């Protein structure tokens, strides 16, 4: 393998620093789109056949196992030999250097799991069509002796549709990738994680019995239940309760979760979810046909040629069919035929079982590239177009270690889990665990993973908005801006500048400049309008608004965290008692008791509460409904309990969520329902359901809008119907400029093209302030040393 990074060692050993732009086995890595415990997936370019592929790279340590290598190539060949329009085409598999790889078609549309997350249960007719196509793929594989063993919505990939009324085309992904290779049916990683998705696993797979195609039928039926109801049939916590339910509990009635379905659907699902394989349908196609009939759809003939009965899983090379041609060089074999649909992109990255899409850390300053290794969502495909010429030249995006867990199997772990299952079954004495039937409880396994965009320099194309009125004035290094009545307070450049609205003129008038030692960044104003807090050094400087307007000495005091540095953003509690400041260099959120500081003195022991440990380089910060949301350049959104942060900061983090590549700023909607985040190195605006961030964080992402280069600041205008994003182009990417992206909020949430156009700005626009009445928007433009004003009325 050429040009592979040789940086930090992964848990498996061997170099694992695959960076965008490098070459692996003749493929140029263009974008990291998925990762799991045993593999990472890139969108890659194959210059030999001029096509894009999904390139899955397995852990380097796997090549040390000779038996694994041999079985991997056998099973990859077997999967490639299956000819069905609903199985992801496999182009090549092999070993390059110390990494096993497999190249597949790259599909544009996202996966069915993400579709459910966005719109909930699907229409019955659409479900019947989806299930029929997946059943066709499974039966074709079963004829060849392959059993998938991990059928789930996340492995069902949707081709992008050119029009909303066109039918879906589904591909089933991840055939032949390590499932048979990993040996036993009940497989564990070295950390004891189940290799498979517990919400969809068949009873015989849990018990370690021989598997055939009816194992996949069970997984398909569980997936059907989820398509109908928005959740799988056995939603439990902890994981062992899910296993017990698959083994011992009857499947729930689907009409108890969704009214209006025909009675016949119950009979079909009950049979496909039977505990004993012999009691299920003879094939997946017959199950799909029965489902179509129950849902009132016309029958279709999707059966593959060959025997209708399922074939038992075999460990050796399946008989029948010819293996793919052997190839000289780094790949063991390669499909040399050009693919007619090569531009149709494939598996944005279902992870391998037991893994999760995890953003890597980046050790740069605000906000820098830290590749979030999660897939692009379907919303991204629909919301805007990327530049057709590909990414322009720009700074390298450096990957960090991504292997999460070792691929070796612990005999002790297997025995321990088996004992735990047996003990649980005995203790339960045939009854389910208390509260296990709660359909709203969160999923208990890693299969349901947030989908978020990875790093890119591609930007969304839209028209320039040249008719928007704009003006600017010079200020020293402006960073943050807050508004209080007719006054604006701009921090930055060792000063806070006070400005006042100037009648009908766009630009406000400078009232005074308050010199302050240090560099001020983001700022906030107390809800009662009495104090401004500007992030500085290891905390925040506190300024009296009254004194600032009266011309008196305005600095009241300074809040500081011992050992902290590089304060970035400030947020206040609703009662103005507490102040929270992100400390970028020390990966902390500092918590201060502002009320105690104002009452007892800024040097009092009560003024500093403590630090909340966060991920690498936290910057953006927002508050809503008793929660705090802190971005981390490591690709994470930290969800915190505000009350816990005020009393016990070390225990305040309640969840972390993938938030794209280097999330930078956060903003809460007026109704406290949506959290918007700019992912600066994904060139994206992401929307999260605040309710799900607390109840089901892995499925909280509900909108993904591509924007311009390196978005930072964000603001609502026109009553929240529009979102404006400051595209900073902070890395000076060739061919890109700084601008303001204008987003239609309703269309962004409805998964429709939402980018309305761009307003030109000076260099590095950063933060916004909306003047009283919402008619004028102020923008700090740091590198141009400007405060820019634009007329909101001129926006589309």
Short mmCIF file of C-alpha atoms in Angstrom, two decimals, residues 24-28 44-55 72-74 76-78 80-81 89-96 101-105 322-339 342:
data_model
loop_
_atom_site.label_atom_id
_atom_site.label_comp_id
_atom_site.label_asym_id
_atom_site.label_seq_id
_atom_site.Cartn_x
_atom_site.Cartn_y
_atom_site.Cartn_z
CA UNK A 24 -4.75 2.88 -0.69
CA UNK A 25 -4.57 -0.02 -3.18
CA UNK A 26 -4.87 2.35 -6.12
CA UNK A 27 -7.79 4.34 -4.69
CA UNK A 28 -7.56 8.00 -3.67
CA UNK A 44 -12.70 6.95 -2.83
CA UNK A 45 -11.80 7.57 -6.46
CA UNK A 46 -10.69 4.73 -8.73
CA UNK A 47 -8.60 6.39 -11.45
CA UNK A 48 -8.20 3.12 -13.33
CA UNK A 49 -11.89 2.98 -14.21
CA UNK A 50 -12.75 6.63 -13.52
CA UNK A 51 -15.39 5.94 -10.89
CA UNK A 52 -16.13 6.60 -7.26
CA UNK A 53 -16.37 3.68 -4.87
CA UNK A 54 -17.08 3.01 -1.23
CA UNK A 55 -13.79 1.65 0.09
CA UNK A 72 -12.23 -12.99 3.92
CA UNK A 73 -11.22 -13.37 0.29
CA UNK A 74 -13.34 -16.50 -0.22
CA UNK A 76 -15.87 -11.59 -0.61
CA UNK A 77 -15.63 -13.49 -3.87
CA UNK A 78 -18.77 -15.43 -3.02
CA UNK A 80 -19.44 -10.63 -5.50
CA UNK A 81 -20.64 -13.66 -7.45
CA UNK A 89 -21.91 -4.72 -6.26
CA UNK A 90 -18.44 -5.59 -4.97
CA UNK A 91 -15.68 -4.50 -7.36
CA UNK A 92 -12.53 -5.68 -5.65
CA UNK A 93 -11.21 -7.15 -2.41
CA UNK A 94 -7.71 -7.82 -1.25
CA UNK A 95 -4.78 -6.86 0.94
CA UNK A 96 -2.62 -3.79 0.50
CA UNK A 101 -9.91 -3.75 1.82
CA UNK A 102 -13.08 -4.17 -0.17
CA UNK A 103 -14.33 -1.76 -2.86
CA UNK A 104 -18.07 -1.46 -3.51
CA UNK A 105 -20.52 0.73 -5.39
CA UNK A 322 -17.54 -18.92 -10.65
CA UNK A 323 -15.38 -16.88 -8.37
CA UNK A 324 -14.34 -13.44 -9.46
CA UNK A 325 -11.15 -13.31 -11.52
CA UNK A 326 -7.84 -13.44 -9.70
CA UNK A 327 -5.80 -10.30 -10.07
CA UNK A 328 -2.09 -9.66 -9.84
CA UNK A 329 -0.88 -7.00 -7.48
CA UNK A 330 -2.21 -5.77 -4.13
CA UNK A 331 -5.81 -6.88 -4.72
CA UNK A 332 -6.60 -10.59 -4.69
CA UNK A 333 -9.29 -10.07 -7.28
CA UNK A 334 -10.89 -7.22 -9.13
CA UNK A 335 -13.95 -6.69 -11.26
CA UNK A 336 -12.46 -5.02 -14.29
CA UNK A 337 -15.75 -4.19 -16.02
CA UNK A 338 -16.76 -0.51 -15.86
CA UNK A 339 -19.97 -0.01 -13.91
CA UNK A 342 -20.61 4.23 -11.14
#
